[in-house]
Amino acid sequence: MLQGQLNERHFRWDARSGLAQPAGGKRRRPGEIVTAMPGLQQIHQLGNADPQTAISLHIYGVPQADIATGVNITVPPAATQPDTEAAISSPD
């Protein structure tokens, strides 16, 4: 996170239903770094937490052929939450 704040909603993959189940979230602040492995272990959704501009940098260290198969996979959510704040945990 470079500037501003983002709400990160977490999901867990339910292979049986083929849907991403809501699993909490976290507010991301400047200076925070997050890492993830390719696959469906760390499904998340990011949204701007404030009216101010937010800037984040995403670096994918996987072979180019795996971008569409290991990261940036779009999956259907089990349910939508119109209130993004409801999915975000309180600040640590």
Short mmCIF file of N, CA and C in Angstrom, two decimals:
data_model
loop_
_atom_site.label_atom_id
_atom_site.label_comp_id
_atom_site.label_asym_id
_atom_site.label_seq_id
_atom_site.Cartn_x
_atom_site.Cartn_y
_atom_site.Cartn_z
N MET A 1 0.86 -1.16 0.00
CA MET A 1 0.00 0.00 0.00
C MET A 1 0.90 1.22 0.00
N LEU A 2 0.68 2.09 -0.96
CA LEU A 2 1.51 3.29 -1.08
C LEU A 2 0.83 4.52 -0.50
N GLN A 3 -0.46 4.68 -0.79
CA GLN A 3 -1.19 5.88 -0.35
C GLN A 3 -2.65 5.52 -0.13
N GLY A 4 -3.26 6.16 0.84
CA GLY A 4 -4.67 5.90 1.11
C GLY A 4 -4.87 4.59 1.86
N GLN A 5 -6.09 4.10 1.83
CA GLN A 5 -6.42 2.85 2.50
C GLN A 5 -7.35 2.03 1.61
N LEU A 6 -7.19 0.72 1.67
CA LEU A 6 -8.05 -0.18 0.93
C LEU A 6 -8.72 -1.15 1.90
N ASN A 7 -9.97 -1.48 1.62
CA ASN A 7 -10.63 -2.56 2.33
C ASN A 7 -10.37 -3.84 1.54
N GLU A 8 -9.85 -4.84 2.22
CA GLU A 8 -9.60 -6.13 1.59
C GLU A 8 -10.57 -7.15 2.19
N ARG A 9 -11.46 -7.66 1.35
CA ARG A 9 -12.40 -8.70 1.78
C ARG A 9 -11.78 -10.05 1.46
N HIS A 10 -11.81 -10.97 2.42
CA HIS A 10 -11.26 -12.31 2.24
C HIS A 10 -12.38 -13.31 1.97
N PHE A 11 -12.04 -14.33 1.19
CA PHE A 11 -12.97 -15.41 0.89
C PHE A 11 -12.24 -16.73 1.00
N ARG A 12 -12.96 -17.79 1.33
CA ARG A 12 -12.38 -19.13 1.27
C ARG A 12 -13.10 -19.88 0.16
N TRP A 13 -12.34 -20.67 -0.57
CA TRP A 13 -12.89 -21.41 -1.70
C TRP A 13 -13.61 -22.65 -1.19
N ASP A 14 -14.85 -22.82 -1.60
CA ASP A 14 -15.63 -24.01 -1.27
C ASP A 14 -15.74 -24.85 -2.54
N ALA A 15 -14.89 -25.86 -2.65
CA ALA A 15 -14.84 -26.69 -3.87
C ALA A 15 -16.16 -27.42 -4.10
N ARG A 16 -16.83 -27.76 -3.04
CA ARG A 16 -18.10 -28.50 -3.17
C ARG A 16 -19.16 -27.67 -3.90
N SER A 17 -19.30 -26.40 -3.50
CA SER A 17 -20.30 -25.54 -4.14
C SER A 17 -19.75 -24.80 -5.35
N GLY A 18 -18.42 -24.73 -5.45
CA GLY A 18 -17.81 -23.97 -6.53
C GLY A 18 -17.96 -22.47 -6.35
N LEU A 19 -18.07 -22.05 -5.07
CA LEU A 19 -18.26 -20.63 -4.76
C LEU A 19 -17.25 -20.17 -3.72
N ALA A 20 -16.97 -18.88 -3.75
CA ALA A 20 -16.09 -18.26 -2.75
C ALA A 20 -16.95 -17.78 -1.59
N GLN A 21 -16.67 -18.29 -0.40
CA GLN A 21 -17.44 -17.96 0.80
C GLN A 21 -16.78 -16.80 1.55
N PRO A 22 -17.54 -15.78 1.98
CA PRO A 22 -16.96 -14.67 2.74
C PRO A 22 -16.23 -15.18 3.98
N ALA A 23 -15.07 -14.57 4.25
CA ALA A 23 -14.24 -15.01 5.39
C ALA A 23 -13.55 -13.83 6.06
N GLY A 24 -14.29 -12.73 6.27
CA GLY A 24 -13.71 -11.59 6.97
C GLY A 24 -12.96 -10.64 6.07
N GLY A 25 -12.03 -9.91 6.64
CA GLY A 25 -11.27 -8.95 5.86
C GLY A 25 -10.37 -8.10 6.74
N LYS A 26 -9.75 -7.13 6.11
CA LYS A 26 -8.79 -6.27 6.81
C LYS A 26 -8.68 -4.95 6.06
N ARG A 27 -8.44 -3.89 6.80
CA ARG A 27 -8.15 -2.60 6.18
C ARG A 27 -6.65 -2.52 5.94
N ARG A 28 -6.26 -2.21 4.72
CA ARG A 28 -4.85 -2.09 4.36
C ARG A 28 -4.45 -0.63 4.36
N ARG A 29 -3.31 -0.36 5.03
CA ARG A 29 -2.82 1.02 5.20
C ARG A 29 -1.46 1.18 4.55
N PRO A 30 -1.03 2.43 4.32
CA PRO A 30 0.28 2.67 3.71
C PRO A 30 1.40 1.93 4.45
N GLY A 31 2.30 1.35 3.68
CA GLY A 31 3.43 0.63 4.23
C GLY A 31 3.20 -0.86 4.40
N GLU A 32 1.94 -1.29 4.33
CA GLU A 32 1.66 -2.72 4.49
C GLU A 32 2.04 -3.48 3.23
N ILE A 33 2.53 -4.70 3.45
CA ILE A 33 2.89 -5.60 2.36
C ILE A 33 2.16 -6.92 2.59
N VAL A 34 1.60 -7.47 1.53
CA VAL A 34 0.88 -8.74 1.61
C VAL A 34 1.45 -9.66 0.55
N THR A 35 1.66 -10.92 0.91
CA THR A 35 2.12 -11.91 -0.06
C THR A 35 1.07 -13.01 -0.17
N ALA A 36 1.06 -13.69 -1.29
CA ALA A 36 0.11 -14.78 -1.51
C ALA A 36 0.70 -15.79 -2.48
N MET A 37 0.28 -17.01 -2.33
CA MET A 37 0.68 -18.07 -3.25
C MET A 37 -0.36 -18.18 -4.36
N PRO A 38 0.04 -18.63 -5.54
CA PRO A 38 -0.94 -18.84 -6.62
C PRO A 38 -1.99 -19.87 -6.20
N GLY A 39 -3.16 -19.75 -6.76
CA GLY A 39 -4.22 -20.71 -6.49
C GLY A 39 -5.39 -20.06 -5.78
N LEU A 40 -6.22 -20.88 -5.18
CA LEU A 40 -7.45 -20.40 -4.56
C LEU A 40 -7.37 -20.31 -3.04
N GLN A 41 -6.14 -20.30 -2.49
CA GLN A 41 -5.99 -20.24 -1.04
C GLN A 41 -6.19 -18.83 -0.47
N GLN A 42 -6.01 -17.80 -1.27
CA GLN A 42 -6.10 -16.43 -0.75
C GLN A 42 -6.94 -15.56 -1.68
N ILE A 43 -8.20 -15.92 -1.81
CA ILE A 43 -9.12 -15.14 -2.64
C ILE A 43 -9.44 -13.85 -1.89
N HIS A 44 -9.37 -12.73 -2.59
CA HIS A 44 -9.68 -11.46 -1.94
C HIS A 44 -10.25 -10.47 -2.95
N GLN A 45 -10.81 -9.42 -2.42
CA GLN A 45 -11.38 -8.33 -3.22
C GLN A 45 -10.94 -7.03 -2.55
N LEU A 46 -10.47 -6.08 -3.34
CA LEU A 46 -10.00 -4.80 -2.81
C LEU A 46 -10.94 -3.68 -3.22
N GLY A 47 -11.13 -2.72 -2.33
CA GLY A 47 -11.93 -1.54 -2.62
C GLY A 47 -11.39 -0.36 -1.84
N ASN A 48 -11.52 0.83 -2.41
CA ASN A 48 -11.04 2.04 -1.75
C ASN A 48 -11.85 2.28 -0.48
N ALA A 49 -11.18 2.47 0.63
CA ALA A 49 -11.83 2.64 1.92
C ALA A 49 -12.28 4.08 2.18
N ASP A 50 -11.76 5.03 1.42
CA ASP A 50 -12.01 6.44 1.67
C ASP A 50 -12.30 7.18 0.37
N PRO A 51 -12.81 8.41 0.47
CA PRO A 51 -13.03 9.21 -0.74
C PRO A 51 -11.72 9.66 -1.40
N GLN A 52 -10.62 9.67 -0.63
CA GLN A 52 -9.33 10.08 -1.20
C GLN A 52 -8.78 8.97 -2.11
N THR A 53 -7.88 9.37 -2.98
CA THR A 53 -7.25 8.42 -3.88
C THR A 53 -6.42 7.41 -3.10
N ALA A 54 -6.51 6.15 -3.50
CA ALA A 54 -5.68 5.09 -2.92
C ALA A 54 -4.77 4.56 -4.02
N ILE A 55 -3.52 4.31 -3.67
CA ILE A 55 -2.55 3.77 -4.64
C ILE A 55 -1.93 2.52 -4.03
N SER A 56 -2.05 1.41 -4.75
CA SER A 56 -1.41 0.17 -4.31
C SER A 56 -0.61 -0.39 -5.47
N LEU A 57 0.42 -1.13 -5.15
CA LEU A 57 1.30 -1.71 -6.16
C LEU A 57 1.17 -3.23 -6.07
N HIS A 58 0.86 -3.87 -7.19
CA HIS A 58 0.69 -5.32 -7.24
C HIS A 58 1.78 -5.90 -8.12
N ILE A 59 2.60 -6.77 -7.55
CA ILE A 59 3.68 -7.42 -8.29
C ILE A 59 3.42 -8.91 -8.26
N TYR A 60 3.35 -9.51 -9.45
CA TYR A 60 3.08 -10.94 -9.55
C TYR A 60 4.35 -11.66 -9.97
N GLY A 61 4.91 -12.46 -9.07
CA GLY A 61 6.15 -13.18 -9.34
C GLY A 61 5.89 -14.60 -9.77
N VAL A 62 5.12 -14.76 -10.81
CA VAL A 62 4.85 -16.10 -11.36
C VAL A 62 5.14 -16.06 -12.85
N PRO A 63 5.38 -17.22 -13.45
CA PRO A 63 5.59 -17.23 -14.90
C PRO A 63 4.38 -16.62 -15.62
N GLN A 64 4.63 -15.93 -16.71
CA GLN A 64 3.56 -15.26 -17.45
C GLN A 64 2.43 -16.22 -17.80
N ALA A 65 2.75 -17.45 -18.13
CA ALA A 65 1.73 -18.44 -18.50
C ALA A 65 0.78 -18.75 -17.34
N ASP A 66 1.22 -18.49 -16.10
CA ASP A 66 0.40 -18.80 -14.93
C ASP A 66 -0.46 -17.63 -14.46
N ILE A 67 -0.32 -16.46 -15.07
CA ILE A 67 -1.10 -15.30 -14.63
C ILE A 67 -2.59 -15.59 -14.67
N ALA A 68 -3.09 -16.21 -15.72
CA ALA A 68 -4.52 -16.48 -15.83
C ALA A 68 -4.93 -17.80 -15.16
N THR A 69 -3.96 -18.61 -14.74
CA THR A 69 -4.31 -19.89 -14.13
C THR A 69 -3.94 -19.97 -12.66
N GLY A 70 -3.01 -19.16 -12.21
CA GLY A 70 -2.56 -19.22 -10.82
C GLY A 70 -2.91 -17.99 -10.02
N VAL A 71 -3.00 -16.84 -10.67
CA VAL A 71 -3.41 -15.59 -10.02
C VAL A 71 -4.39 -14.90 -10.96
N ASN A 72 -5.09 -13.91 -10.45
CA ASN A 72 -6.11 -13.19 -11.23
C ASN A 72 -7.20 -14.12 -11.75
N ILE A 73 -7.58 -15.09 -10.94
CA ILE A 73 -8.67 -16.00 -11.28
C ILE A 73 -9.96 -15.36 -10.77
N THR A 74 -10.95 -15.23 -11.61
CA THR A 74 -12.24 -14.70 -11.20
C THR A 74 -13.13 -15.86 -10.80
N VAL A 75 -13.67 -15.82 -9.57
CA VAL A 75 -14.54 -16.88 -9.08
C VAL A 75 -15.84 -16.27 -8.59
N PRO A 76 -16.95 -17.03 -8.65
CA PRO A 76 -18.23 -16.49 -8.19
C PRO A 76 -18.32 -16.49 -6.67
N PRO A 77 -18.82 -15.39 -6.09
CA PRO A 77 -19.01 -15.36 -4.63
C PRO A 77 -20.29 -16.09 -4.24
N ALA A 78 -20.32 -16.62 -3.03
CA ALA A 78 -21.52 -17.29 -2.52
C ALA A 78 -22.63 -16.27 -2.28
N ALA A 79 -22.24 -15.08 -1.83
CA ALA A 79 -23.20 -14.01 -1.56
C ALA A 79 -22.47 -12.69 -1.68
N THR A 80 -23.21 -11.66 -2.03
CA THR A 80 -22.60 -10.35 -2.08
C THR A 80 -22.94 -9.61 -0.80
N GLN A 81 -22.02 -8.78 -0.38
CA GLN A 81 -22.24 -7.95 0.80
C GLN A 81 -22.24 -6.50 0.34
N PRO A 82 -23.41 -5.86 0.28
CA PRO A 82 -23.43 -4.47 -0.18
C PRO A 82 -22.65 -3.54 0.74
N ASP A 83 -22.56 -3.87 2.02
CA ASP A 83 -21.82 -3.04 2.96
C ASP A 83 -20.42 -3.62 3.13
N THR A 84 -19.45 -3.05 2.39
CA THR A 84 -18.08 -3.54 2.45
C THR A 84 -17.54 -3.49 3.86
N GLU A 85 -17.90 -2.50 4.64
CA GLU A 85 -17.39 -2.36 6.00
C GLU A 85 -17.75 -3.57 6.86
N ALA A 86 -18.86 -4.22 6.57
CA ALA A 86 -19.27 -5.37 7.38
C ALA A 86 -18.28 -6.51 7.28
N ALA A 87 -17.50 -6.55 6.21
CA ALA A 87 -16.55 -7.64 6.02
C ALA A 87 -15.17 -7.31 6.56
N ILE A 88 -14.95 -6.09 7.00
CA ILE A 88 -13.62 -5.65 7.40
C ILE A 88 -13.49 -5.71 8.92
N SER A 89 -12.42 -6.32 9.37
CA SER A 89 -12.18 -6.39 10.81
C SER A 89 -11.70 -5.04 11.32
N SER A 90 -11.81 -4.85 12.61
CA SER A 90 -11.35 -3.60 13.19
C SER A 90 -9.83 -3.51 13.08
N PRO A 91 -9.27 -2.30 13.09
CA PRO A 91 -7.82 -2.13 12.95
C PRO A 91 -7.07 -2.89 14.03
N ASP A 92 -5.91 -3.42 13.65
CA ASP A 92 -5.05 -4.14 14.60
C ASP A 92 -4.27 -3.16 15.45
#
